[in-house]
CSV table of C-alpha atoms (C1' of nucleotides) in Angstrom, one decimal:
chain,number,residue,atom,x,y,z
A,1,MET,CA,117.2,126.6,37.9
A,2,THR,CA,117.9,123.6,40.1
A,3,THR,CA,117.8,124.2,43.8
A,4,THR,CA,119.4,121.9,46.4
A,5,ALA,CA,116.1,120.8,47.6
A,6,GLU,CA,115.0,119.7,44.1
A,7,LYS,CA,118.3,117.9,43.6
A,8,LEU,CA,117.8,115.9,46.8
A,9,LYS,CA,114.3,115.1,45.9
A,10,ALA,CA,115.1,114.0,42.4
A,11,ALA,CA,117.9,111.8,43.6
A,12,SER,CA,117.0,108.2,44.1
A,13,PRO,CA,113.6,107.8,45.7
A,14,SER,CA,114.0,104.0,45.9
A,15,LYS,CA,117.0,103.9,48.2
A,16,ARG,CA,115.6,106.8,50.2
A,17,GLU,CA,112.4,104.9,50.8
A,18,LEU,CA,114.4,101.9,51.9
A,19,ILE,CA,116.2,104.0,54.4
A,20,VAL,CA,113.0,105.7,55.7
A,21,ALA,CA,111.3,102.3,56.1
A,22,ALA,CA,114.3,100.8,58.0
A,23,ALA,CA,114.7,103.8,60.2
A,24,ARG,CA,111.0,103.9,61.0
A,25,LYS,CA,111.0,100.3,62.0
A,26,LEU,CA,114.1,100.5,64.2
A,27,PHE,CA,113.3,103.8,65.8
A,28,LEU,CA,109.8,102.6,66.7
A,29,GLU,CA,111.2,99.4,68.0
A,30,THR,CA,114.2,100.5,70.0
A,31,GLY,CA,114.0,104.2,70.3
A,32,PHE,CA,116.5,106.9,69.4
A,33,GLY,CA,119.4,106.2,71.6
A,34,SER,CA,119.6,102.4,71.1
A,35,THR,CA,119.2,102.6,67.3
A,36,SER,CA,122.5,103.0,65.5
A,37,MET,CA,123.1,104.4,62.0
A,38,ASP,CA,124.9,101.1,61.3
A,39,ALA,CA,121.8,99.2,62.1
A,40,ILE,CA,119.6,101.4,59.9
A,41,ALA,CA,122.0,101.1,56.9
A,42,SER,CA,122.2,97.4,57.4
A,43,GLU,CA,118.4,96.9,57.7
A,44,ALA,CA,117.9,99.1,54.6
A,45,GLY,CA,120.5,97.1,52.7
A,46,VAL,CA,122.5,100.2,51.8
A,47,SER,CA,125.8,101.6,52.9
A,48,LYS,CA,126.1,104.0,55.8
A,49,ARG,CA,127.4,106.7,53.4
A,50,THR,CA,124.2,106.5,51.5
A,51,VAL,CA,122.2,107.2,54.6
A,52,TYR,CA,124.3,110.3,55.2
A,53,SER,CA,123.8,111.4,51.6
A,54,HIS,CA,120.1,111.6,52.2
A,55,PHE,CA,120.0,112.8,55.8
A,56,GLN,CA,122.3,115.3,57.5
A,57,ASN,CA,122.7,113.3,60.7
A,58,LYS,CA,120.9,111.0,63.2
A,59,GLU,CA,118.9,113.7,64.8
A,60,GLN,CA,117.6,115.0,61.5
A,61,LEU,CA,116.7,111.5,60.4
A,62,PHE,CA,114.8,110.8,63.6
A,63,ALA,CA,113.0,114.1,63.5
A,64,ALA,CA,111.9,113.5,59.9
A,65,ILE,CA,110.7,110.0,60.5
A,66,MET,CA,108.8,110.8,63.7
A,67,GLY,CA,107.4,114.0,62.1
A,68,ASP,CA,106.0,111.8,59.4
A,69,MET,CA,104.4,109.5,61.9
A,70,CYS,CA,102.7,112.4,63.6
A,71,ARG,CA,101.3,113.6,60.3
A,72,ILE,CA,100.0,110.1,59.6
A,73,ILE,CA,98.3,110.1,63.0
A,74,SER,CA,96.9,113.4,62.1
A,75,GLY,CA,95.4,112.1,58.9
A,76,SER,CA,93.4,109.5,60.7
A,77,ASN,CA,91.4,112.1,62.5
A,78,PRO,CA,87.8,112.6,61.6
A,79,ASP,CA,86.7,115.7,59.8
A,80,GLU,CA,83.2,114.9,58.8
A,81,PRO,CA,80.4,117.0,60.3
A,82,ILE,CA,78.8,115.2,63.2
A,83,PRO,CA,75.4,113.6,62.3
A,84,ASP,CA,72.3,114.6,64.2
A,85,GLU,CA,71.7,111.3,66.0
A,86,LYS,CA,71.2,110.3,69.6
A,87,PRO,CA,74.3,111.4,71.7
A,88,GLU,CA,74.7,107.8,72.8
A,89,LEU,CA,75.2,106.7,69.3
A,90,VAL,CA,77.4,109.6,68.2
A,91,LEU,CA,79.6,109.2,71.2
A,92,LYS,CA,80.0,105.5,70.7
A,93,VAL,CA,81.0,105.9,67.1
A,94,ILE,CA,83.5,108.6,67.9
A,95,GLY,CA,84.7,106.6,70.9
A,96,LEU,CA,85.3,103.5,68.8
A,97,HIS,CA,87.2,105.6,66.3
A,98,ILE,CA,89.5,106.9,69.1
A,99,LEU,CA,90.0,103.4,70.5
A,100,HIS,CA,90.9,101.9,67.2
A,101,SER,CA,93.4,104.6,66.4
A,102,VAL,CA,95.1,104.7,69.7
A,103,LEU,CA,95.4,101.0,70.5
A,104,GLN,CA,97.1,100.1,67.2
A,105,HIS,CA,100.5,98.7,67.6
A,106,GLU,CA,102.2,101.4,65.7
A,107,ALA,CA,100.4,104.2,67.5
A,108,LEU,CA,101.5,102.8,70.8
A,109,ASP,CA,105.1,102.7,69.6
A,110,VAL,CA,104.9,106.3,68.4
A,111,PHE,CA,103.5,107.4,71.8
A,112,ARG,CA,106.3,105.6,73.6
A,113,VAL,CA,109.1,106.9,71.5
A,114,VAL,CA,108.0,110.5,71.2
A,115,LEU,CA,107.4,110.6,74.9
A,116,ALA,CA,110.7,109.0,75.7
A,117,GLU,CA,112.6,111.6,73.6
A,118,ASN,CA,110.4,114.5,74.7
A,119,ALA,CA,113.3,116.2,76.5
A,120,THR,CA,115.6,116.2,73.5
A,121,PHE,CA,113.0,116.7,70.8
A,122,PRO,CA,110.3,118.9,72.3
A,123,GLU,CA,109.0,119.9,68.9
A,124,LEU,CA,108.0,116.3,68.3
A,125,GLY,CA,106.1,116.1,71.5
A,126,LYS,CA,104.1,119.3,70.6
A,127,ALA,CA,103.6,118.0,67.0
A,128,PHE,CA,102.2,114.7,68.4
A,129,TRP,CA,100.0,116.5,70.8
A,130,LYS,CA,98.6,118.9,68.2
A,131,ALA,CA,98.1,116.2,65.6
A,132,GLY,CA,96.5,113.7,67.9
A,133,PRO,CA,94.8,114.4,71.3
A,134,GLU,CA,94.2,118.1,70.8
A,135,VAL,CA,92.5,117.8,67.4
A,136,MET,CA,90.2,115.1,68.8
A,137,LYS,CA,89.5,117.2,71.9
A,138,ASP,CA,88.5,120.1,69.8
A,139,TYR,CA,86.3,117.9,67.6
A,140,LEU,CA,84.5,116.4,70.7
A,141,ALA,CA,84.3,119.7,72.5
A,142,GLY,CA,82.6,121.3,69.6
A,143,TYR,CA,80.0,118.6,69.6
A,144,LEU,CA,79.5,118.8,73.4
A,145,SER,CA,79.2,122.5,73.2
A,146,GLU,CA,76.5,122.2,70.6
A,147,LEU,CA,74.6,119.7,72.8
A,148,ASP,CA,74.9,122.1,75.7
A,149,GLN,CA,73.4,125.0,73.8
A,150,ARG,CA,70.5,122.8,72.5
A,151,GLY,CA,69.8,121.8,76.1
A,152,VAL,CA,70.4,118.1,75.3
A,153,LEU,CA,73.2,117.8,77.8
A,154,SER,CA,74.6,120.1,80.5
A,155,VAL,CA,78.3,120.7,79.7
A,156,PRO,CA,79.5,123.9,81.2
A,157,ASP,CA,83.2,123.3,80.3
A,158,PRO,CA,83.2,121.4,77.0
A,159,ASP,CA,87.0,121.3,76.7
A,160,MET,CA,87.5,119.6,80.1
A,161,ALA,CA,84.5,117.4,79.5
A,162,ALA,CA,85.9,116.3,76.1
A,163,PHE,CA,89.3,115.5,77.8
A,164,GLN,CA,87.5,113.6,80.5
A,165,PHE,CA,85.5,111.5,78.1
A,166,MET,CA,88.6,110.7,76.1
A,167,GLY,CA,90.5,109.7,79.3
A,168,MET,CA,87.6,107.6,80.5
A,169,ILE,CA,87.5,105.5,77.3
A,170,LYS,CA,91.2,105.5,76.4
A,171,TRP,CA,93.1,105.1,79.6
A,172,PRO,CA,91.9,101.7,80.8
A,173,TYR,CA,93.3,99.8,77.8
A,174,HIS,CA,95.9,102.3,76.6
A,175,ILE,CA,98.0,102.2,79.8
A,176,ARG,CA,97.8,98.5,80.0
A,177,LEU,CA,99.0,98.0,76.5
A,178,LEU,CA,101.7,100.6,76.9
A,179,PHE,CA,103.2,98.8,79.9
A,180,GLY,CA,102.6,95.3,78.5
A,181,ALA,CA,100.2,94.5,81.3
A,182,GLY,CA,97.4,93.1,79.2
A,183,ASP,CA,96.5,91.8,75.8
A,184,LEU,CA,94.7,93.6,73.0
A,185,PRO,CA,91.0,93.6,73.9
A,186,THR,CA,88.5,91.9,71.6
A,187,GLU,CA,86.1,94.1,69.7
A,188,ALA,CA,83.3,92.9,72.1
A,189,GLU,CA,85.2,93.9,75.2
A,190,LEU,CA,85.9,97.3,73.7
A,191,GLU,CA,82.3,97.9,72.9
A,192,ALA,CA,81.1,96.7,76.3
A,193,ALA,CA,83.5,99.1,78.1
A,194,LEU,CA,82.6,101.9,75.7
A,195,ASP,CA,78.9,101.4,76.3
A,196,GLN,CA,79.4,101.6,80.0
A,197,ALA,CA,81.4,104.8,79.6
A,198,VAL,CA,79.0,106.4,77.2
A,199,SER,CA,76.1,105.6,79.5
A,200,VAL,CA,77.8,107.1,82.6
A,201,PHE,CA,78.8,110.2,80.6
A,202,VAL,CA,75.4,110.9,79.1
A,203,ASN,CA,73.4,110.1,82.2
A,204,GLY,CA,75.9,112.1,84.3
A,205,THR,CA,75.4,115.2,82.1
A,206,LYS,CA,71.6,115.2,81.8
A,207,PRO,CA,70.4,118.7,82.4
A,208,ASN,CA,67.3,117.9,84.5
A,209,ARG,CA,67.4,115.5,87.3
B,1,MET,CA,129.6,84.9,109.6
B,2,THR,CA,129.9,87.7,107.1
B,3,THR,CA,128.0,87.2,103.9
B,4,THR,CA,128.8,89.1,100.7
B,5,ALA,CA,125.6,91.1,101.0
B,6,GLU,CA,126.5,92.2,104.5
B,7,LYS,CA,130.0,93.2,103.4
B,8,LEU,CA,128.6,95.3,100.5
B,9,LYS,CA,126.1,96.9,102.8
B,10,ALA,CA,128.6,97.7,105.5
B,11,ALA,CA,131.0,99.2,102.9
B,12,SER,CA,130.7,102.9,102.5
B,13,PRO,CA,127.1,104.0,102.6
B,14,SER,CA,128.1,107.6,101.9
B,15,LYS,CA,129.6,107.1,98.5
B,16,ARG,CA,127.0,104.6,97.6
B,17,GLU,CA,124.3,107.1,98.3
B,18,LEU,CA,126.1,109.7,96.3
B,19,ILE,CA,126.1,107.3,93.3
B,20,VAL,CA,122.5,106.4,93.8
B,21,ALA,CA,121.4,110.0,94.0
B,22,ALA,CA,123.4,110.9,90.9
B,23,ALA,CA,122.2,107.9,88.9
B,24,ARG,CA,118.6,108.6,89.9
B,25,LYS,CA,118.8,112.2,88.8
B,26,LEU,CA,120.4,111.5,85.4
B,27,PHE,CA,118.4,108.4,84.6
B,28,LEU,CA,115.2,110.3,85.3
B,29,GLU,CA,116.3,113.3,83.3
B,30,THR,CA,117.8,111.6,80.2
B,31,GLY,CA,116.8,108.0,80.3
B,32,PHE,CA,118.8,104.8,80.2
B,33,GLY,CA,120.5,105.0,76.8
B,34,SER,CA,121.6,108.7,76.9
B,35,THR,CA,123.0,108.5,80.4
B,36,SER,CA,126.6,107.4,80.6
B,37,MET,CA,128.5,105.8,83.5
B,38,ASP,CA,131.0,108.5,83.1
B,39,ALA,CA,128.3,111.1,83.6
B,40,ILE,CA,127.0,109.3,86.7
B,41,ALA,CA,130.5,109.0,88.2
B,42,SER,CA,131.2,112.7,87.5
B,43,GLU,CA,127.9,113.8,88.9
B,44,ALA,CA,128.4,111.8,92.0
B,45,GLY,CA,132.0,113.1,92.4
B,46,VAL,CA,133.5,109.6,92.5
B,47,SER,CA,135.6,107.6,90.1
B,48,LYS,CA,134.0,105.2,87.6
B,49,ARG,CA,135.7,102.3,89.3
B,50,THR,CA,133.9,103.1,92.5
B,51,VAL,CA,130.6,103.0,90.7
B,52,TYR,CA,131.5,99.5,89.4
B,53,SER,CA,132.5,98.3,92.9
B,54,HIS,CA,128.9,99.0,94.1
B,55,PHE,CA,127.0,97.9,91.0
B,56,GLN,CA,127.8,95.1,88.6
B,57,ASN,CA,127.0,97.1,85.4
B,58,LYS,CA,124.8,99.7,83.9
B,59,GLU,CA,121.7,97.5,83.6
B,60,GLN,CA,121.8,96.4,87.2
B,61,LEU,CA,122.3,100.0,88.4
B,62,PHE,CA,119.3,101.2,86.3
B,63,ALA,CA,117.1,98.3,87.5
B,64,ALA,CA,118.0,99.0,91.1
B,65,ILE,CA,117.3,102.7,90.9
B,66,MET,CA,114.0,102.4,89.0
B,67,GLY,CA,112.9,99.5,91.2
B,68,ASP,CA,113.4,101.8,94.2
B,69,MET,CA,111.3,104.4,92.5
B,70,CYS,CA,108.5,102.0,91.9
B,71,ARG,CA,108.6,101.0,95.6
B,72,ILE,CA,108.5,104.7,96.6
B,73,ILE,CA,105.4,105.2,94.4
B,74,SER,CA,103.9,102.1,96.0
B,75,GLY,CA,104.4,103.6,99.4
B,76,SER,CA,102.3,106.6,98.6
B,77,ASN,CA,99.2,104.4,98.0
B,78,PRO,CA,96.4,104.7,100.5
B,79,ASP,CA,95.7,101.7,102.7
B,80,GLU,CA,93.2,103.2,105.2
B,81,PRO,CA,89.7,101.7,105.2
B,82,ILE,CA,87.3,104.0,103.3
B,83,PRO,CA,85.1,106.1,105.6
B,84,ASP,CA,81.3,105.9,105.3
B,85,GLU,CA,80.7,109.3,103.8
B,86,LYS,CA,78.8,110.5,100.8
B,87,PRO,CA,80.3,109.0,97.6
B,88,GLU,CA,80.9,112.5,96.2
B,89,LEU,CA,83.1,113.3,99.1
B,90,VAL,CA,85.0,110.0,99.2
B,91,LEU,CA,85.6,110.0,95.4
B,92,LYS,CA,86.9,113.6,95.6
B,93,VAL,CA,89.3,112.8,98.4
B,94,ILE,CA,90.6,109.7,96.6
B,95,GLY,CA,90.7,111.6,93.3
B,96,LEU,CA,92.8,114.4,94.8
B,97,HIS,CA,95.2,111.9,96.2
B,98,ILE,CA,95.6,110.3,92.8
B,99,LEU,CA,96.1,113.6,91.1
B,100,HIS,CA,98.7,114.8,93.6
B,101,SER,CA,100.7,111.6,93.3
B,102,VAL,CA,100.6,111.3,89.5
B,103,LEU,CA,101.2,114.9,88.5
B,104,GLN,CA,104.4,115.3,90.6
B,105,HIS,CA,107.5,116.1,88.6
B,106,GLU,CA,109.3,112.9,89.7
B,107,ALA,CA,106.3,110.6,89.1
B,108,LEU,CA,106.1,112.0,85.5
B,109,ASP,CA,109.7,111.2,85.0
B,110,VAL,CA,109.4,107.7,86.3
B,111,PHE,CA,106.4,107.1,84.0
B,112,ARG,CA,108.3,108.4,81.0
B,113,VAL,CA,111.5,106.4,81.7
B,114,VAL,CA,109.9,103.1,82.7
B,115,LEU,CA,107.7,103.3,79.6
B,116,ALA,CA,110.6,104.2,77.3
B,117,GLU,CA,112.6,101.2,78.5
B,118,ASN,CA,109.7,98.8,78.8
B,119,ALA,CA,111.0,96.6,75.9
B,120,THR,CA,114.4,96.1,77.5
B,121,PHE,CA,113.3,96.0,81.1
B,122,PRO,CA,109.8,94.4,81.1
B,123,GLU,CA,110.0,93.6,84.8
B,124,LEU,CA,110.2,97.3,85.6
B,125,GLY,CA,107.1,98.0,83.6
B,126,LYS,CA,105.2,95.3,85.5
B,127,ALA,CA,106.6,96.5,88.8
B,128,PHE,CA,105.4,100.0,88.0
B,129,TRP,CA,102.0,98.8,87.0
B,130,LYS,CA,101.5,96.7,90.1
B,131,ALA,CA,102.8,99.3,92.5
B,132,GLY,CA,100.8,102.1,91.0
B,133,PRO,CA,97.8,102.0,88.8
B,134,GLU,CA,96.7,98.4,89.7
B,135,VAL,CA,96.8,99.0,93.4
B,136,MET,CA,94.7,102.1,93.1
B,137,LYS,CA,92.3,100.4,90.7
B,138,ASP,CA,91.8,97.5,93.3
B,139,TYR,CA,91.3,100.0,96.0
B,140,LEU,CA,88.7,102.0,94.1
B,141,ALA,CA,87.0,98.9,92.7
B,142,GLY,CA,86.5,97.5,96.2
B,143,TYR,CA,84.7,100.7,97.2
B,144,LEU,CA,82.6,100.8,94.1
B,145,SER,CA,81.6,97.2,94.5
B,146,GLU,CA,80.5,97.9,98.0
B,147,LEU,CA,78.4,100.9,96.9
B,148,ASP,CA,76.9,98.6,94.3
B,149,GLN,CA,75.9,96.0,96.8
B,150,ARG,CA,74.4,98.6,99.1
B,151,GLY,CA,72.4,99.9,96.2
B,152,VAL,CA,73.9,103.4,96.4
B,153,LEU,CA,75.3,103.3,92.9
B,154,SER,CA,74.9,100.8,90.1
B,155,VAL,CA,78.3,99.5,89.1
B,156,PRO,CA,78.0,96.2,87.3
B,157,ASP,CA,81.7,96.1,86.4
B,158,PRO,CA,83.7,97.7,89.3
B,159,ASP,CA,87.1,97.0,87.8
B,160,MET,CA,86.3,98.7,84.5
B,161,ALA,CA,84.5,101.5,86.3
B,162,ALA,CA,87.4,102.1,88.6
B,163,PHE,CA,89.7,102.3,85.5
B,164,GLN,CA,87.4,104.7,83.8
B,165,PHE,CA,87.1,107.0,86.8
B,166,MET,CA,90.9,107.1,87.1
B,167,GLY,CA,91.2,107.8,83.4
B,168,MET,CA,88.7,110.5,83.5
B,169,ILE,CA,90.4,112.4,86.3
B,170,LYS,CA,94.0,111.7,85.4
B,171,TRP,CA,94.3,111.8,81.7
B,172,PRO,CA,93.4,115.4,80.9
B,173,TYR,CA,96.3,116.8,83.0
B,174,HIS,CA,98.6,113.8,82.9
B,175,ILE,CA,99.0,113.6,79.2
B,176,ARG,CA,99.6,117.3,78.8
B,177,LEU,CA,102.3,117.4,81.4
B,178,LEU,CA,104.0,114.3,80.0
B,179,PHE,CA,104.3,116.0,76.5
B,180,GLY,CA,105.1,119.4,77.8
B,181,ALA,CA,101.8,120.8,76.4
B,182,GLY,CA,100.7,122.6,79.5
B,183,ASP,CA,101.7,123.9,82.9
B,184,LEU,CA,101.0,122.4,86.2
B,185,PRO,CA,97.4,123.2,87.1
B,186,THR,CA,96.6,125.2,90.2
B,187,GLU,CA,94.9,123.5,93.1
B,188,ALA,CA,91.7,125.4,92.2
B,189,GLU,CA,91.7,124.1,88.6
B,190,LEU,CA,92.4,120.6,89.8
B,191,GLU,CA,89.4,120.7,92.2
B,192,ALA,CA,87.1,122.2,89.7
B,193,ALA,CA,87.9,119.5,87.1
B,194,LEU,CA,87.6,116.8,89.8
B,195,ASP,CA,84.2,118.1,90.9
B,196,GLN,CA,83.0,118.0,87.4
B,197,ALA,CA,84.2,114.4,86.9
B,198,VAL,CA,82.9,113.2,90.2
B,199,SER,CA,79.5,114.7,89.5
B,200,VAL,CA,79.3,113.0,86.1
B,201,PHE,CA,80.4,109.7,87.5
B,202,VAL,CA,78.0,109.7,90.5
B,203,ASN,CA,75.0,111.0,88.6
B,204,GLY,CA,75.8,108.6,85.7
B,205,THR,CA,75.8,105.6,87.9
B,206,LYS,CA,72.7,106.3,90.0
B,207,PRO,CA,70.6,103.1,90.2
B,208,ASN,CA,67.1,104.7,89.7
B,209,ARG,CA,66.5,107.2,87.1
C,1,DG,C1',124.8,108.4,44.4
C,2,DT,C1',126.9,104.7,46.1
C,3,DC,C1',130.4,101.9,47.9
C,4,DT,C1',134.7,100.4,51.0
C,5,DA,C1',137.6,102.0,54.4
C,6,DT,C1',138.7,104.9,58.1
C,7,DA,C1',138.9,108.8,61.2
C,8,DA,C1',137.5,110.7,65.8
C,9,DA,C1',135.1,110.4,69.7
C,10,DT,C1',132.5,108.1,73.3
C,11,DG,C1',131.1,104.6,76.3
C,12,DG,C1',131.2,100.3,79.1
C,13,DA,C1',134.1,97.8,81.7
C,14,DT,C1',138.7,96.4,83.9
C,15,DA,C1',144.0,96.5,85.7
C,16,DG,C1',146.8,97.5,89.2
C,17,DA,C1',148.4,100.7,92.9
C,18,DC,C1',147.3,102.2,97.5
D,1,DG,C1',136.9,100.7,98.6
D,2,DT,C1',138.8,104.1,96.0
D,3,DC,C1',141.7,106.1,92.6
D,4,DT,C1',144.3,106.9,87.8
D,5,DA,C1',145.0,105.1,83.6
D,6,DT,C1',143.7,102.2,80.0
D,7,DC,C1',141.6,98.5,77.0
D,8,DC,C1',138.3,97.4,73.6
D,9,DA,C1',134.0,97.6,71.2
D,10,DT,C1',130.8,100.6,69.3
D,11,DT,C1',129.1,104.7,67.1
D,12,DT,C1',128.8,109.0,64.5
D,13,DA,C1',130.5,110.9,60.7
D,14,DT,C1',133.7,111.6,56.7
D,15,DA,C1',137.4,110.6,52.7
D,16,DG,C1',138.2,109.1,48.4
D,17,DA,C1',137.4,105.8,44.5
D,18,DC,C1',134.0,104.7,40.9
DNA sequence: GTCTATAAATGGATAGAC
DNA sequence: GTCTATCCATTTATAGAC
């Protein structure tokens, strides 16, 4: 038996992908309100009727596209167990991973657009949050909690400490790139800032002073 | 002699203020694209023609409103000289000030809307940046630089350290409120998190270990 | 499924009277 | 300056042919 969902899926993947690519590009560039279905159809090289044969309406198209983006972000999260190395090294590796993910051009656009439309698409905001920052917080908090139990560092509130470490390394570059108040830092700058942050964090949470 | 500017100003302050209030409310709530001039006129209780007699067009109205908001934000920045107290205390007082400014409902809306429209109104993004984060960074960096010179703390890069401190205290709550992934923290929660951050930062930048 | 053409509604901006 | 009424472009969404 052929369900409606199967029919839609079997349809024409090629055109559908053109539409998705065009919509993603335009939504990320100009947001929900300023992107018209005309522009999407034109960018995809298909007629507007074709767009509407694949997606119910503009809201649904936007939600589908941005939901995908959140899932992509989610896929870039680490899931390996954390190696038993010096905390300085582990935190630097995790920190570099975070910085590389979050300072990408596309990630900045997703951040901007999801945030802008947070009032009209609250599910997207939550999806973004759960796929990105929260996963990373849990990952880091687990590690910090373990260090605390082993007496390596003193971290009474691992969740807050994880957030604070993330804020410390992210925010300085993230906010400047978001507002166009600075260029993409070089790898050397990034590492220098990260070293400074890791040093402060580790020395600041040493159990015995 | 009566200039055009004086004429406009002398006109009818009452209606103009109604328009400004309505525009501010709607722009902050629903952003630039999703707010119509019809809605603004209706919310202000005036005709659309009256709106256009005070402001050239939608862009100019938006820029005027959001420029004002940036100036208001700017006015809330501290300018007092920093007292000669223990760094822990000074950083906590400054930190509390930052948190109170940045976690306000209106400040969150300004952040969201200016960021959303950064591509179309880049001047606003820069104005926001210069009025808010950059001023605070300079203020903090000056203090940290002084502590470094006096040998109280070791802060080789005061600008980056200031950014990192700001990120550490702001980000955990700021990002959650922006994405609607958490409630406004109580004063006690705020202070607890701040104490933790200040402790890490000060202990982590002690010159002699 | 895909196209051309078009309906229906909305939004920015203006005309003209007072 | 302020109002009512209106123009015109744009936009979402659909009808109907193939």
